[in-house]
mmCIF file of C-alpha atoms in Angstrom:
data_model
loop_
_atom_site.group_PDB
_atom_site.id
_atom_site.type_symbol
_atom_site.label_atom_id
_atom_site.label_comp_id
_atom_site.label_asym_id
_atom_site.label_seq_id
_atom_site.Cartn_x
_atom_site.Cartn_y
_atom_site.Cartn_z
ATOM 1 C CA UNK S 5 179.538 -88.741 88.160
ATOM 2 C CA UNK S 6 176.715 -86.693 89.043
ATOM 3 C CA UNK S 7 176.422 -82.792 88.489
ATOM 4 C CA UNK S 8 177.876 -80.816 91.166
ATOM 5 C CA UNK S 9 177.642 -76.853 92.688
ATOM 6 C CA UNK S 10 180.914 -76.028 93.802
ATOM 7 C CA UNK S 11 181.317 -72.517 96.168
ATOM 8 C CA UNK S 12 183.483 -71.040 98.226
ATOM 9 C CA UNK S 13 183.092 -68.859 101.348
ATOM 10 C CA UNK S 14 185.005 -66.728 103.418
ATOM 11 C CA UNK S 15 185.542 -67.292 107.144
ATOM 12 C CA UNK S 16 187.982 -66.277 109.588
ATOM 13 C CA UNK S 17 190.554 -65.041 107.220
ATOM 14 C CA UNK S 18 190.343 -68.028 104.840
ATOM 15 C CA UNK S 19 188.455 -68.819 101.865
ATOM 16 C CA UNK S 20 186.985 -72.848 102.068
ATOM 17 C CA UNK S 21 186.154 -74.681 99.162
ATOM 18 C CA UNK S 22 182.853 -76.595 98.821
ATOM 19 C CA UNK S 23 180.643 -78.805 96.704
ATOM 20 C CA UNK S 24 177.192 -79.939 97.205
ATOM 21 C CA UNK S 25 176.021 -83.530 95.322
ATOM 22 C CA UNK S 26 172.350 -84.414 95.521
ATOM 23 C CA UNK S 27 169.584 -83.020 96.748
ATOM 24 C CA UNK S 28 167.911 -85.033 99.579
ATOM 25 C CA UNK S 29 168.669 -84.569 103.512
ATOM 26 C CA UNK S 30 171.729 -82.869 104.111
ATOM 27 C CA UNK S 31 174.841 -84.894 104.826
ATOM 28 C CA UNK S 32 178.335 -83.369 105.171
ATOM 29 C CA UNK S 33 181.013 -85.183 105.106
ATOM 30 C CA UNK S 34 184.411 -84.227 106.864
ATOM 31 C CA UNK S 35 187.578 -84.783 105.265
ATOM 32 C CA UNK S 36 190.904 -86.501 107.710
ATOM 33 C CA UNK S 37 194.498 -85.531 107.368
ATOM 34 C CA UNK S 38 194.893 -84.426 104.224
ATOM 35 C CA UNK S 39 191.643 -82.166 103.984
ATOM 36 C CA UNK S 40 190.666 -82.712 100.687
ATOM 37 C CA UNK S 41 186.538 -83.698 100.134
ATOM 38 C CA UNK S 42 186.678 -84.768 96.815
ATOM 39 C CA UNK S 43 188.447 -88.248 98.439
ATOM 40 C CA UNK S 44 184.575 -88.218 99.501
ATOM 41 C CA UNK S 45 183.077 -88.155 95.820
ATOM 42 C CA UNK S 46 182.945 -91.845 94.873
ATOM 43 C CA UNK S 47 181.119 -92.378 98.431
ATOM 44 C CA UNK S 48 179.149 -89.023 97.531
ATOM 45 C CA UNK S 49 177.550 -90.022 94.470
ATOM 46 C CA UNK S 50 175.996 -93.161 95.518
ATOM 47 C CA UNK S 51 174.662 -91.351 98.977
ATOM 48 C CA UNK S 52 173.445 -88.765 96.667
ATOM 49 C CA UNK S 53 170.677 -90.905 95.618
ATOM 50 C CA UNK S 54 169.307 -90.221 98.842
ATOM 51 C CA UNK S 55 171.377 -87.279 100.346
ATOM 52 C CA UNK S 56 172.032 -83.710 99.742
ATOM 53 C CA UNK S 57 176.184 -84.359 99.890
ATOM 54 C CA UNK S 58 178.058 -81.582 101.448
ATOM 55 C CA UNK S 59 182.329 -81.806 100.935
ATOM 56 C CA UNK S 60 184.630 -79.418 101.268
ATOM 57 C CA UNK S 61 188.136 -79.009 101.550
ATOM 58 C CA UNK S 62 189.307 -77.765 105.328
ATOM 59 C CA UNK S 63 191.287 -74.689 105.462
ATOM 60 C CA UNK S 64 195.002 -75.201 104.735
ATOM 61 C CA UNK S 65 194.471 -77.857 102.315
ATOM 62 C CA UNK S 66 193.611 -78.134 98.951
ATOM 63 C CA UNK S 67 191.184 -75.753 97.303
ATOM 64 C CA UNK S 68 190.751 -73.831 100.388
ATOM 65 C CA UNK S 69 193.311 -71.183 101.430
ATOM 66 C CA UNK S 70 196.596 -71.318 104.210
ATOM 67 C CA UNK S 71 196.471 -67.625 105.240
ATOM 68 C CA UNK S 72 197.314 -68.832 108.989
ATOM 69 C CA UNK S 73 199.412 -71.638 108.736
ATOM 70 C CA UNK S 74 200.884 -71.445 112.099
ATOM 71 C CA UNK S 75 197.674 -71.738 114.132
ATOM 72 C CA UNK S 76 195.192 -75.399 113.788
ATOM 73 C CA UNK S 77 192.098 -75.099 116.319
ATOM 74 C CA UNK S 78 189.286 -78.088 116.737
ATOM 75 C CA UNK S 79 186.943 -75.199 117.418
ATOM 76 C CA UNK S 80 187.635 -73.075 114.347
ATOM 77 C CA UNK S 81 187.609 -76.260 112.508
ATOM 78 C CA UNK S 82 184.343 -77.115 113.993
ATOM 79 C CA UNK S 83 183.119 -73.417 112.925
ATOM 80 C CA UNK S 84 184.205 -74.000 109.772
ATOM 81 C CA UNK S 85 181.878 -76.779 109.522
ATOM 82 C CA UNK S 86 178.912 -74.984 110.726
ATOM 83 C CA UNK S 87 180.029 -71.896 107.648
ATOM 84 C CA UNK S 88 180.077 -74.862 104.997
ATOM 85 C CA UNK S 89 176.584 -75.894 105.925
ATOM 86 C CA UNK S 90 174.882 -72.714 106.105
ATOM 87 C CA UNK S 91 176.782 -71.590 102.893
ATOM 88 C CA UNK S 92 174.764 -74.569 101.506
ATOM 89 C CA UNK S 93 171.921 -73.600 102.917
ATOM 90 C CA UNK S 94 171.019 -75.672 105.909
ATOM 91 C CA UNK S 95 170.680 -75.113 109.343
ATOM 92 C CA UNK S 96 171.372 -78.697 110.363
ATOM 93 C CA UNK S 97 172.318 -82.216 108.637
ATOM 94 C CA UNK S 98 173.902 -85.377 109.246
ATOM 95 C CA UNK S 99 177.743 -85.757 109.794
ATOM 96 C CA UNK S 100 180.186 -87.892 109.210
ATOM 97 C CA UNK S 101 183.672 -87.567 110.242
ATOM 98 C CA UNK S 102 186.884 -90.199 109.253
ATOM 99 C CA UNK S 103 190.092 -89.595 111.166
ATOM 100 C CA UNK S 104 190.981 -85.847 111.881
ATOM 101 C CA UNK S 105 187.157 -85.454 110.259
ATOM 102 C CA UNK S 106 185.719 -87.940 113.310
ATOM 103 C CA UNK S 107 187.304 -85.302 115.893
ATOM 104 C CA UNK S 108 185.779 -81.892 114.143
ATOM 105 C CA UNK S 109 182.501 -84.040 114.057
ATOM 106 C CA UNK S 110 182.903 -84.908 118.320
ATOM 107 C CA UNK S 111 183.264 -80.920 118.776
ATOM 108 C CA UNK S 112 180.154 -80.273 116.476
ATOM 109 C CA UNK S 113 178.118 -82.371 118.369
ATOM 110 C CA UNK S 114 179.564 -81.304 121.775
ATOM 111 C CA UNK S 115 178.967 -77.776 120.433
ATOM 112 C CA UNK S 116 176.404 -77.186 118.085
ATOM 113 C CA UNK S 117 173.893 -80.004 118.795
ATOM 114 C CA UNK S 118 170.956 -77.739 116.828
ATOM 115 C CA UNK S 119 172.906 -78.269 113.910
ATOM 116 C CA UNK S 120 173.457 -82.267 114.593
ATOM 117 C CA UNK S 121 170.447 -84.872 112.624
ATOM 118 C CA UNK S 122 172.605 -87.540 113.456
ATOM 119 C CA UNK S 123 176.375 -88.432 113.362
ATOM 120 C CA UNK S 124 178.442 -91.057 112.281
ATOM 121 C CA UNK S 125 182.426 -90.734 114.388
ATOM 122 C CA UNK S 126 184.553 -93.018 112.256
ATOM 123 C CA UNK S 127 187.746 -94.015 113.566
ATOM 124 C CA UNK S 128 189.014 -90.689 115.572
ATOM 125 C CA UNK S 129 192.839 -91.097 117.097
ATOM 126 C CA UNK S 130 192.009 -90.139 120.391
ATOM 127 C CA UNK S 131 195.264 -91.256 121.602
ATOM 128 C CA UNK S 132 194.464 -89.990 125.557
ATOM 129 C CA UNK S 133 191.696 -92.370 125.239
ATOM 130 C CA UNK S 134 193.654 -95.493 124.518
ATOM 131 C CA UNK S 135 194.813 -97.657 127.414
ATOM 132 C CA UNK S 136 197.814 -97.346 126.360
ATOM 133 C CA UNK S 137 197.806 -94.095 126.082
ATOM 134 C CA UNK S 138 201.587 -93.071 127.204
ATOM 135 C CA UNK S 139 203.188 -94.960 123.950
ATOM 136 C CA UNK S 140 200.709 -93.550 121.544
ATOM 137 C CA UNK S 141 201.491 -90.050 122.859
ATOM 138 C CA UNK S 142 205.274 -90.942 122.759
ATOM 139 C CA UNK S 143 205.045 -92.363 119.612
ATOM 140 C CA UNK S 144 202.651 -88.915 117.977
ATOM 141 C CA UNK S 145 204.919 -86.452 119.150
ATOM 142 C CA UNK S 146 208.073 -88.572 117.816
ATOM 143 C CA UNK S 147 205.937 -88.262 114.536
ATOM 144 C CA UNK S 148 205.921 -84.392 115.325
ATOM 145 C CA UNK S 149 209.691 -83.906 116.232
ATOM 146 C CA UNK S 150 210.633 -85.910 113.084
ATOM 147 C CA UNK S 151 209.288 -83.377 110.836
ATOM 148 C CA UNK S 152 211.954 -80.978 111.778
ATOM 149 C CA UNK S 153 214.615 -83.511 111.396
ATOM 150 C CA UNK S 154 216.524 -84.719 108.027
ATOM 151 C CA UNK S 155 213.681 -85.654 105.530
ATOM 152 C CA UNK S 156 211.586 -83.058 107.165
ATOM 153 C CA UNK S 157 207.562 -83.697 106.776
ATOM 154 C CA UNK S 158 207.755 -86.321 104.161
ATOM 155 C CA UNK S 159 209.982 -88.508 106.349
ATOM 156 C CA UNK S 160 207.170 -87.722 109.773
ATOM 157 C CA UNK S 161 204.605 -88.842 107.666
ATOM 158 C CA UNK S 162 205.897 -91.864 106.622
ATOM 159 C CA UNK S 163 206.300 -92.619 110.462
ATOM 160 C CA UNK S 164 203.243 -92.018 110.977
ATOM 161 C CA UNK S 165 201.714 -94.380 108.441
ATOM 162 C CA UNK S 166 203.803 -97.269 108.746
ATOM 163 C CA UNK S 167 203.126 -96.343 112.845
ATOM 164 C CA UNK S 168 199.362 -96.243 113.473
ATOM 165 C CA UNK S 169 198.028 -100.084 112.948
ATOM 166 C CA UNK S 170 196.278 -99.656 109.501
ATOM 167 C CA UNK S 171 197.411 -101.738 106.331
ATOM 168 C CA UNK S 172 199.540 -98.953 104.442
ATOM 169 C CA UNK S 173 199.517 -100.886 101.076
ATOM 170 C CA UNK S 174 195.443 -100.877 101.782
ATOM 171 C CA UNK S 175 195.152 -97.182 102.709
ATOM 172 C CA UNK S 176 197.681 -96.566 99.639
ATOM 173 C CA UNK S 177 195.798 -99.141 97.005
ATOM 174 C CA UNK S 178 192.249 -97.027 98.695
ATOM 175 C CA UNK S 179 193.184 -93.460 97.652
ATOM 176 C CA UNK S 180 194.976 -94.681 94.170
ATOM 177 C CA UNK S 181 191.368 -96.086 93.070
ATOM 178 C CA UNK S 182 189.798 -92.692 94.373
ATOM 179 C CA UNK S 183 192.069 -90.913 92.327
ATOM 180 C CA UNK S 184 191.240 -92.626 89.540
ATOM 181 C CA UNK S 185 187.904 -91.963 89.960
ATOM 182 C CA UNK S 186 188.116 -88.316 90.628
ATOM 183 C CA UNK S 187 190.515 -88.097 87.069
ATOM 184 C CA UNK S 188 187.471 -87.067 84.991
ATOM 185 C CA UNK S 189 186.174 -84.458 87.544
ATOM 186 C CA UNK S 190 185.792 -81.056 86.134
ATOM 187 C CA UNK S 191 188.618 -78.374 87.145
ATOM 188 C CA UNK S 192 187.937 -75.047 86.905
ATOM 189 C CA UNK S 193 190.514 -73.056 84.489
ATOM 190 C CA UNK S 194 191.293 -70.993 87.806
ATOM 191 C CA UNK S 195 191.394 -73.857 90.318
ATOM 192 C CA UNK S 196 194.276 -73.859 92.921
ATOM 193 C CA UNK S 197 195.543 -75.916 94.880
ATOM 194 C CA UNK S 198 197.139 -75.750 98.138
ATOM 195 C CA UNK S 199 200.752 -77.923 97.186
ATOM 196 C CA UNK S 200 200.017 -81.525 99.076
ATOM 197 C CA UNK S 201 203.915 -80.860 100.553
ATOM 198 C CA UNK S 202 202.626 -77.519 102.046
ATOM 199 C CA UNK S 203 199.502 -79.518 103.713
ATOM 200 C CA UNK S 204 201.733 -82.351 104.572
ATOM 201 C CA UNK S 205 203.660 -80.022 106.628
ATOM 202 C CA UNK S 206 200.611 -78.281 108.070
ATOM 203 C CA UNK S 207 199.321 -81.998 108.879
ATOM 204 C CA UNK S 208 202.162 -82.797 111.128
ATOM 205 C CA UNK S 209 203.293 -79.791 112.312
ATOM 206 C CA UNK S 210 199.805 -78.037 113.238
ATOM 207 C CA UNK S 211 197.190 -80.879 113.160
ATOM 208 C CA UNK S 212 198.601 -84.068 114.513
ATOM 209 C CA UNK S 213 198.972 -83.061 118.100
ATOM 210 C CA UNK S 214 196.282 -80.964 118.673
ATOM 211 C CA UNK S 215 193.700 -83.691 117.376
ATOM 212 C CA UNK S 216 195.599 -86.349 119.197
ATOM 213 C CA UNK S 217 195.456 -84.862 122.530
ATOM 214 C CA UNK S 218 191.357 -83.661 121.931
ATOM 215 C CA UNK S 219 189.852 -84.862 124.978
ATOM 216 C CA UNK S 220 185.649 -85.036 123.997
ATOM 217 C CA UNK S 221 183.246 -83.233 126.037
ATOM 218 C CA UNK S 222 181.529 -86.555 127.230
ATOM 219 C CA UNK S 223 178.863 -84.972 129.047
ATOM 220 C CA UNK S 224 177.860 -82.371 126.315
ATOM 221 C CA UNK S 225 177.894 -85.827 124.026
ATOM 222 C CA UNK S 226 175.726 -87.689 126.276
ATOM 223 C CA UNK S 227 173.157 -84.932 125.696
ATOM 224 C CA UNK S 228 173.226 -86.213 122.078
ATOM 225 C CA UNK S 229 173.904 -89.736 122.631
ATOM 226 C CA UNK S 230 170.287 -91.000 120.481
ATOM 227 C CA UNK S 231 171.893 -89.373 117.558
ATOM 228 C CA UNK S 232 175.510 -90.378 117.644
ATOM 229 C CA UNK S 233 177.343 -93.492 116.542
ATOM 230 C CA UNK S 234 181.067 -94.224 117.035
ATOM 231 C CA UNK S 235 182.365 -96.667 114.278
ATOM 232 C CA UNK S 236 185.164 -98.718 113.198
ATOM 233 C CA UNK S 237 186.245 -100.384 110.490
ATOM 234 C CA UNK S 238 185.409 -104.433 110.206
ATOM 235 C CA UNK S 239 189.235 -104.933 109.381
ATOM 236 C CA UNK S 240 190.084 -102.867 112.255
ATOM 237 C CA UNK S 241 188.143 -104.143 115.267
ATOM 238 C CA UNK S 242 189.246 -108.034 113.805
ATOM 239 C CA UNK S 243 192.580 -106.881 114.160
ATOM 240 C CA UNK S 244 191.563 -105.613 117.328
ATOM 241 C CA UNK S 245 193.801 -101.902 116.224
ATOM 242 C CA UNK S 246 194.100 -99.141 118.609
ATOM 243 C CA UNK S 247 191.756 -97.537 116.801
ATOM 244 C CA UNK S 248 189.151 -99.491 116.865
ATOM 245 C CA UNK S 249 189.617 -100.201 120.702
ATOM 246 C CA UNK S 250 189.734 -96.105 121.223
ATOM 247 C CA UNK S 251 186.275 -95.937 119.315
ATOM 248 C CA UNK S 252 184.745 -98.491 121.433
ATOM 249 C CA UNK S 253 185.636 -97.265 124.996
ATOM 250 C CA UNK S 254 184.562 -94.161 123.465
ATOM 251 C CA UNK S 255 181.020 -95.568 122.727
ATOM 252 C CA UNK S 256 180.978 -96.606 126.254
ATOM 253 C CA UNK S 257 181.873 -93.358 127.609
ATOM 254 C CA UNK S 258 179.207 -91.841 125.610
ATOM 255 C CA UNK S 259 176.232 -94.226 125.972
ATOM 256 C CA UNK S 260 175.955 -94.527 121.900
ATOM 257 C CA UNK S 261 175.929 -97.217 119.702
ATOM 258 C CA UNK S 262 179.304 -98.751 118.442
ATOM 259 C CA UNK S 263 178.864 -99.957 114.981
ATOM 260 C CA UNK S 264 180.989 -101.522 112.433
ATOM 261 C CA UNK S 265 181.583 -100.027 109.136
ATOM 262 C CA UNK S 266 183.154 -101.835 106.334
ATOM 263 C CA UNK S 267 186.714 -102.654 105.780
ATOM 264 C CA UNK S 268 189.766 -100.577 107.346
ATOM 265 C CA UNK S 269 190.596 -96.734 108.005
ATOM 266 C CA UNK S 270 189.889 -95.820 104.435
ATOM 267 C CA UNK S 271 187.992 -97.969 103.246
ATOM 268 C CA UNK S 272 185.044 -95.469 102.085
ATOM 269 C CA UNK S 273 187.499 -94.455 98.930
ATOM 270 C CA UNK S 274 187.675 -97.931 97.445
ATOM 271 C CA UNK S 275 184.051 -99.314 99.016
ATOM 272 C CA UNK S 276 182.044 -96.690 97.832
ATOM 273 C CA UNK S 277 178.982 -99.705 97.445
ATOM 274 C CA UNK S 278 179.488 -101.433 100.900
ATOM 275 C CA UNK S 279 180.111 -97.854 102.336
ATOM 276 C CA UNK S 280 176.571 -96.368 101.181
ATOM 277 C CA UNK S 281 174.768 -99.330 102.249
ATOM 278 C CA UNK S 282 175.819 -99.350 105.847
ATOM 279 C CA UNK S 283 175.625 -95.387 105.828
ATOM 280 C CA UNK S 284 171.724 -95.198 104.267
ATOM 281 C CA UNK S 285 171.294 -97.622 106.800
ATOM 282 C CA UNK S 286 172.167 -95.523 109.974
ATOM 283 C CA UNK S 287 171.707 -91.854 108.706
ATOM 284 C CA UNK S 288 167.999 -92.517 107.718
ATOM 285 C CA UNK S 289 166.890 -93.557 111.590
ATOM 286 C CA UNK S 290 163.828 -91.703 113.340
#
């Protein structure tokens, strides 16, 4: 593991958690459902050979505060992202976004294009996108209405999982091995965590619908078309998974590249290797 400067800032009424790997061009990375950027760190220190890594954990999970947990916005989240990179010192950097993150990093680039080097969108659920777009809304806000039912959040979530196309025991045996890696990380004596239950319940209550039902500025994305990629997983588009069928009509859309990333929704917390490889090879263009 490489040496790391952690930080946290304060912005709209919550206090994110950060750390920067490397010191090359900036990169930061944004973390899916869940939130939490050291899932990042195995990919992290092999980029940092060449990158300036910025993770952090979004707000309402993790090291980063919950003082609104009633209220999820792609903007604020997108804000947030802008805060992290000027709290590390950078005007602008590369992105890359997985899941939830691959939304946040459509509305940076819609938004904030000064701030946008180039960005990789890996993956985002954009279930209005899909042709079949009525059963994956159905099927998202069954996820949502579940979490107020018998076995509350934990029961949604599994839904959701065993719901959305990806192999589970993959995406389970993926974040096991990055856990394992992150078991010798250093904690500060103070460090606290957000309880994962808590952010569970923020996930599917507050997230899930509002990042399922983002419809992308296309024509604000066009304007940045030269520096934006839309990816999918290898395992994915062979399977031929919503997701990966979302990513590419989004491509289209867009007038960007469509690339293909190694492996399956996760697969940048058990890849690290592959992962870095295909990443050095996009982010480091023009």
């Amino acid at each position: 593991m490489n040496k790391r400067v952690c930080g946290k800032i304060s912005v709209e009424g919550d206090d994110l958690f950060y750390k920067i790997t490397g010191s090359g061009e900036p990169l930061l990375m944004i973390p899916g459902g869940g939130g939490d950027g050291d899932l990042y760190l195995p990919l992290a220190d092999l980029l940092s050979q060449r990158f300036k890594v910025i993770t952090y954990d979004r707000r309402a999970n993790s090291r980063s505060t919950m003082n609104d947990p009633t209220h999820f916005d792609i903007a604020q989240q997108a804000r947030d992202a802008i805060a992290i990179l000027n709290a590390a010192s950078e005007k602008s950097a590369c992105f890359f976004g997985n899941s939830s993150g691959a939304v946040i990093a459509l509305e940076i680039a819609s938004t904030f294009p000064q701030s946008l080097k180039f960005g990789i969108v890996h993956e985002p659920p954009l279930a209005k996108i899909s042709p079949n777009k009525e059963k994956w809304m159905k099927f998202f806000d069954d996820c949502y209405k579940a979490a107020f039912k018998k076995g509350g959040a934990s029961m949604a979530s599994a839904k959701f999982l065993f719901g959305i196309e990806v192999p589970v025991m993959g995406m389970i045996g993926a974040q096991r091995k990055a856990l394992k890696y992150l078991k010798d990380e250093p904690k500060d004596l103070d460090e606290k965590r957000i309880p994962s239950k808590d952010s569970n319940e923020f996930f599917i209550k507050q997230e899930l619908i509002s990042v399922i039902s983002y419809e992308p500025n296309i024509e604000n994305l066009k304007k940045v078309k030269d520096r934006l990629f839309i990816a999918a997983g290898d395992w994915s588009i062979k399977n031929n998974i919503w997701l990966a069928e979302v990513s590419k009509i989004l491509a289209k859309e867009i007038g960007c590249e469509f690339i293909s990333l190694p492996g399956h929704h996760g697969s940048f917390m058990d890849n690290p290797k592959e992962w870095t490889e295909s990443l050095n090879k996009y982010l480091v263009r023009g």
